Amino acid sequence: MGLSVVIMGPPGAGKGTQSDLLAKSRSLPKIATGDIFREAIRQGTPMGLRAKALMDQGQLVDDATVIGIVRERLARPDTASGFLLDGFPRTVEQAEALDGLIAERGLAPLVVMNISVPAEELVRRMLSRRVCKACGTNAAPSDTGVCGACGGELVRRADDTEDVVRNRLEVYDRQTRPLVEFYQSRRAYREVDGAQDAVLVTAALNEALDAVAVRAGQPT
Ligand code: ADP
Ligand code: ZN
């Protein structure tokens, strides 16, 4: 039985970094909707242009577009033995659509992990983080001015300015936080403290995933 994982959390919680590590260690394809949009923006596709206008303001891309992207992505054969979603779902409508896709395709039941971090810390992190202009990878603390993955220039993300960061946190509270309620009564839901050192967050996520994946596979 495969592993269907959702990594949730407010912007700046470390979803991207932790998802990369987990996806690699568990050999799961990582599906990050924010990355998909940033790639579309780099390529200048019509969808990318629409998404950019919303992302630059910290608004969400419309549900129909995001759900369409995830539906197509989950139809690829590499997801048959599992996948890890980063940044999706972000609204209750998206979460309901995901439940539908999982049922329809007979994919493994969802394991949902929520990384929680206090708001002040999120603002601090987003204003100080840097990403690679060329490949989009988050800069590691050891990176010295250039991307450790490709040598590209490290820059602030377009939506990591103070106004946009505040707006993203508001959008999170209004549209994404209700998802915690949507998921938290499920057996395979875990909350992980994202304010601790990144290495400890990774360990906590691995532990939660092991504990919860066993139960997710059991009949309710
Ligand atoms: P963060 O979690 O740090 O905000 P992401 O890379 O996950 O970063 O998302 C960046 C932006 O991409 C969001 O602010 C939003 O505009 C858009 N986006 C990403 N995922 C979704 C989604 N599931 N639904 C709607 N918009 C999304
Ligand atoms: Zn790079």
Short mmCIF file of C-alpha atoms and ligand atoms in Angstrom, two decimals:
data_model
loop_
_atom_site.label_atom_id
_atom_site.label_comp_id
_atom_site.label_asym_id
_atom_site.label_seq_id
_atom_site.Cartn_x
_atom_site.Cartn_y
_atom_site.Cartn_z
CA MET A 1 0.00 0.00 0.00
CA GLY A 2 1.36 3.43 -0.96
CA LEU A 3 1.63 6.54 1.11
CA SER A 4 -0.45 9.64 0.37
CA VAL A 5 0.96 12.53 2.36
CA VAL A 6 -0.17 16.13 2.80
CA ILE A 7 2.19 18.60 4.46
CA MET A 8 0.22 21.57 5.76
CA GLY A 9 1.20 24.70 7.57
CA PRO A 10 1.22 28.48 7.27
CA PRO A 11 3.51 30.22 4.78
CA GLY A 12 7.03 30.25 6.18
CA ALA A 13 6.51 27.14 8.33
CA GLY A 14 9.16 25.25 6.41
CA LYS A 15 6.83 23.08 4.32
CA GLY A 16 9.01 23.32 1.23
CA THR A 17 12.27 22.39 2.93
CA GLN A 18 10.75 19.59 4.97
CA SER A 19 8.77 18.24 2.01
CA ASP A 20 11.95 17.99 -0.06
CA LEU A 21 13.65 15.95 2.66
CA LEU A 22 10.69 13.66 3.29
CA ALA A 23 9.99 13.10 -0.39
CA LYS A 24 13.59 12.08 -0.91
CA SER A 25 13.90 9.82 2.13
CA ARG A 26 10.57 8.10 1.40
CA SER A 27 11.04 8.03 -2.38
CA LEU A 28 7.76 9.85 -2.97
CA PRO A 29 7.17 12.30 -5.83
CA LYS A 30 6.73 15.77 -4.33
CA ILE A 31 3.88 17.84 -5.72
CA ALA A 32 4.22 21.49 -4.65
CA THR A 33 1.56 23.71 -6.18
CA GLY A 34 3.56 26.89 -5.41
CA ASP A 35 6.54 25.43 -7.31
CA ILE A 36 4.29 24.49 -10.23
CA PHE A 37 3.03 28.08 -10.41
CA ARG A 38 6.52 29.59 -10.12
CA GLU A 39 7.69 27.31 -12.95
CA ALA A 40 4.71 28.40 -15.08
CA ILE A 41 5.64 32.03 -14.34
CA ARG A 42 9.27 31.41 -15.39
CA GLN A 43 8.02 29.88 -18.63
CA GLY A 44 5.54 32.72 -19.18
CA THR A 45 2.53 30.48 -19.85
CA PRO A 46 -0.98 32.03 -19.77
CA MET A 47 -1.72 30.15 -16.54
CA GLY A 48 1.55 31.47 -15.09
CA LEU A 49 0.62 35.05 -15.94
CA ARG A 50 -2.76 34.69 -14.22
CA ALA A 51 -1.19 33.07 -11.19
CA LYS A 52 1.52 35.74 -10.93
CA ALA A 53 -1.00 38.55 -10.53
CA LEU A 54 -2.59 36.72 -7.59
CA MET A 55 0.63 35.47 -6.01
CA ASP A 56 2.21 38.92 -6.10
CA GLN A 57 -0.62 40.10 -3.86
CA GLY A 58 -0.53 37.07 -1.59
CA GLN A 59 -3.91 35.86 -2.83
CA LEU A 60 -4.72 32.26 -3.62
CA VAL A 61 -5.03 31.00 -7.17
CA ASP A 62 -8.63 29.96 -7.86
CA ASP A 63 -9.71 26.50 -6.72
CA ALA A 64 -10.69 25.25 -10.18
CA THR A 65 -7.24 25.97 -11.61
CA VAL A 66 -5.33 24.43 -8.69
CA ILE A 67 -7.58 21.37 -8.50
CA GLY A 68 -7.17 20.85 -12.26
CA ILE A 69 -3.39 20.91 -11.92
CA VAL A 70 -3.37 18.43 -9.06
CA ARG A 71 -5.85 16.13 -10.80
CA GLU A 72 -3.57 15.96 -13.85
CA ARG A 73 -0.47 15.51 -11.77
CA LEU A 74 -1.99 12.67 -9.72
CA ALA A 75 -2.96 10.92 -12.95
CA ARG A 76 0.71 10.37 -13.80
CA PRO A 77 1.91 6.82 -13.13
CA ASP A 78 4.64 7.82 -10.65
CA THR A 79 1.99 8.58 -8.01
CA ALA A 80 0.61 5.04 -7.98
CA SER A 81 2.74 4.03 -4.99
CA GLY A 82 2.36 7.31 -3.19
CA PHE A 83 2.96 11.06 -3.32
CA LEU A 84 3.63 14.02 -1.09
CA LEU A 85 1.61 17.21 -1.48
CA ASP A 86 3.16 20.50 -0.37
CA GLY A 87 0.90 23.57 -0.36
CA PHE A 88 -2.22 21.73 -1.45
CA PRO A 89 -4.97 21.64 -0.29
CA ARG A 90 -5.31 25.23 0.92
CA THR A 91 -9.09 25.55 1.01
CA VAL A 92 -11.87 23.24 2.15
CA GLU A 93 -13.04 23.00 -1.46
CA GLN A 94 -9.58 21.76 -2.49
CA ALA A 95 -9.55 19.25 0.39
CA GLU A 96 -12.93 17.88 -0.65
CA ALA A 97 -11.74 17.56 -4.25
CA LEU A 98 -8.65 15.70 -3.04
CA ASP A 99 -10.77 13.23 -1.06
CA GLY A 100 -12.74 12.68 -4.26
CA LEU A 101 -9.61 12.05 -6.34
CA ILE A 102 -8.27 9.59 -3.78
CA ALA A 103 -11.51 7.65 -3.67
CA GLU A 104 -11.89 7.72 -7.46
CA ARG A 105 -8.34 6.47 -8.11
CA GLY A 106 -8.19 4.06 -5.18
CA LEU A 107 -5.09 5.79 -3.79
CA ALA A 108 -3.86 5.20 -0.24
CA PRO A 109 -5.72 7.06 2.52
CA LEU A 110 -4.30 10.48 3.35
CA VAL A 111 -1.79 11.13 6.07
CA VAL A 112 -1.98 14.82 7.00
CA MET A 113 0.83 16.54 8.87
CA ASN A 114 0.46 20.12 10.01
CA ILE A 115 3.58 22.12 10.80
CA SER A 116 2.67 24.87 13.27
CA VAL A 117 4.71 28.00 13.93
CA PRO A 118 3.73 31.26 15.71
CA ALA A 119 2.89 34.20 13.40
CA GLU A 120 5.74 36.53 14.51
CA GLU A 121 8.27 33.84 13.76
CA LEU A 122 6.73 33.28 10.30
CA VAL A 123 7.10 36.94 9.39
CA ARG A 124 10.71 36.97 10.58
CA ARG A 125 11.56 33.87 8.54
CA MET A 126 9.91 34.99 5.31
CA LEU A 127 11.57 38.39 5.37
CA SER A 128 14.99 36.83 5.85
CA ARG A 129 14.78 33.79 3.56
CA ARG A 130 16.39 33.63 0.13
CA VAL A 131 15.69 31.38 -2.83
CA CYS A 132 17.59 30.58 -6.01
CA LYS A 133 16.60 32.83 -8.90
CA ALA A 134 17.43 30.09 -11.42
CA CYS A 135 16.04 26.88 -9.90
CA GLY A 136 13.79 28.08 -7.07
CA THR A 137 15.46 25.98 -4.36
CA ASN A 138 15.36 27.44 -0.83
CA ALA A 139 18.82 28.61 0.21
CA ALA A 140 20.42 26.50 2.93
CA PRO A 141 22.15 28.25 5.87
CA SER A 142 25.46 27.00 4.45
CA ASP A 143 24.93 28.60 1.03
CA THR A 144 27.33 31.48 0.56
CA GLY A 145 25.62 33.92 -1.77
CA VAL A 146 24.99 31.31 -4.46
CA CYS A 147 22.62 28.33 -4.72
CA GLY A 148 24.08 25.08 -3.34
CA ALA A 149 22.13 23.11 -5.95
CA CYS A 150 22.96 24.98 -9.17
CA GLY A 151 25.19 27.96 -8.37
CA GLY A 152 22.45 30.45 -9.26
CA GLU A 153 21.93 33.83 -7.65
CA LEU A 154 20.07 33.92 -4.30
CA VAL A 155 17.24 36.44 -4.15
CA ARG A 156 14.20 37.28 -2.03
CA ARG A 157 11.05 35.56 -3.31
CA ALA A 158 8.72 37.99 -5.13
CA ASP A 159 5.99 37.41 -2.54
CA ASP A 160 8.28 37.70 0.51
CA THR A 161 7.95 41.47 0.95
CA GLU A 162 6.46 42.78 4.20
CA ASP A 163 3.02 43.78 2.84
CA VAL A 164 2.57 40.59 0.86
CA VAL A 165 3.75 38.43 3.77
CA ARG A 166 1.13 40.01 6.08
CA ASN A 167 -1.51 39.45 3.44
CA ARG A 168 -0.50 35.80 2.96
CA LEU A 169 -0.84 35.22 6.70
CA GLU A 170 -4.30 36.80 6.66
CA VAL A 171 -5.30 34.67 3.70
CA TYR A 172 -3.98 31.63 5.56
CA ASP A 173 -6.08 32.43 8.64
CA ARG A 174 -9.20 32.99 6.61
CA GLN A 175 -8.98 30.27 3.98
CA THR A 176 -6.51 27.59 5.05
CA ARG A 177 -6.72 27.43 8.85
CA PRO A 178 -10.30 26.04 8.60
CA LEU A 179 -8.67 22.96 7.04
CA VAL A 180 -7.20 22.05 10.42
CA GLU A 181 -10.76 21.53 11.62
CA PHE A 182 -11.57 19.62 8.45
CA TYR A 183 -8.72 17.15 9.05
CA GLN A 184 -8.05 17.06 12.77
CA SER A 185 -10.68 14.52 13.70
CA ARG A 186 -9.13 11.99 11.33
CA ARG A 187 -6.90 9.25 12.69
CA ALA A 188 -4.10 10.08 10.30
CA TYR A 189 -3.72 13.74 11.31
CA ARG A 190 -0.69 14.94 13.27
CA GLU A 191 0.56 18.31 14.34
CA VAL A 192 4.30 18.95 14.49
CA ASP A 193 6.06 21.86 16.22
CA GLY A 194 7.71 23.79 13.40
CA ALA A 195 9.31 26.42 15.65
CA GLN A 196 12.11 24.08 16.73
CA ASP A 197 15.37 23.47 14.89
CA ALA A 198 14.82 22.16 11.33
CA VAL A 199 16.60 18.88 12.12
CA LEU A 200 14.17 18.27 14.98
CA VAL A 201 11.20 19.12 12.76
CA THR A 202 12.39 16.50 10.25
CA ALA A 203 12.72 13.92 13.02
CA ALA A 204 9.26 14.75 14.38
CA LEU A 205 7.71 14.48 10.90
CA ASN A 206 9.35 11.11 10.31
CA GLU A 207 8.16 9.82 13.64
CA ALA A 208 4.62 11.11 13.04
CA LEU A 209 4.59 9.63 9.56
CA ASP A 210 5.66 6.20 10.82
CA ALA A 211 3.10 6.22 13.62
CA VAL A 212 0.24 7.47 11.55
CA ALA A 213 0.92 5.56 8.33
CA VAL A 214 0.48 2.27 10.15
CA ARG A 215 -2.88 3.39 11.50
CA ALA A 216 -3.97 4.87 8.18
CA GLY A 217 -3.57 1.44 6.62
CA GLN A 218 -5.77 -0.19 9.24
CA PRO A 219 -9.53 -0.48 8.89
CA THR A 220 -11.41 2.20 10.86
P1 ADP B 1 3.98 29.64 0.94
O1 ADP B 1 3.41 28.43 1.61
O2 ADP B 1 5.28 30.08 1.51
O3 ADP B 1 2.99 30.77 0.81
P2 ADP B 1 3.80 28.39 -1.72
O4 ADP B 1 4.95 28.25 -2.63
O5 ADP B 1 3.17 27.14 -1.22
O6 ADP B 1 4.37 29.29 -0.55
O7 ADP B 1 2.67 29.26 -2.41
C1 ADP B 1 2.94 30.50 -3.00
C2 ADP B 1 1.67 31.07 -3.64
O8 ADP B 1 1.21 30.19 -4.68
C3 ADP B 1 0.48 31.24 -2.72
O9 ADP B 1 0.53 32.43 -1.97
C4 ADP B 1 -0.68 31.20 -3.71
O10 ADP B 1 -0.82 32.42 -4.38
C5 ADP B 1 -0.22 30.18 -4.73
N1 ADP B 1 -0.67 28.81 -4.35
C6 ADP B 1 0.12 27.75 -4.06
N2 ADP B 1 -0.61 26.66 -3.75
C7 ADP B 1 -1.91 27.05 -3.84
C8 ADP B 1 -3.16 26.39 -3.62
N3 ADP B 1 -3.23 25.09 -3.23
N4 ADP B 1 -4.30 27.09 -3.81
C9 ADP B 1 -4.26 28.38 -4.20
N5 ADP B 1 -3.13 29.06 -4.41
C10 ADP B 1 -1.96 28.41 -4.24
ZN ZN B 2 19.61 26.94 -7.91
#
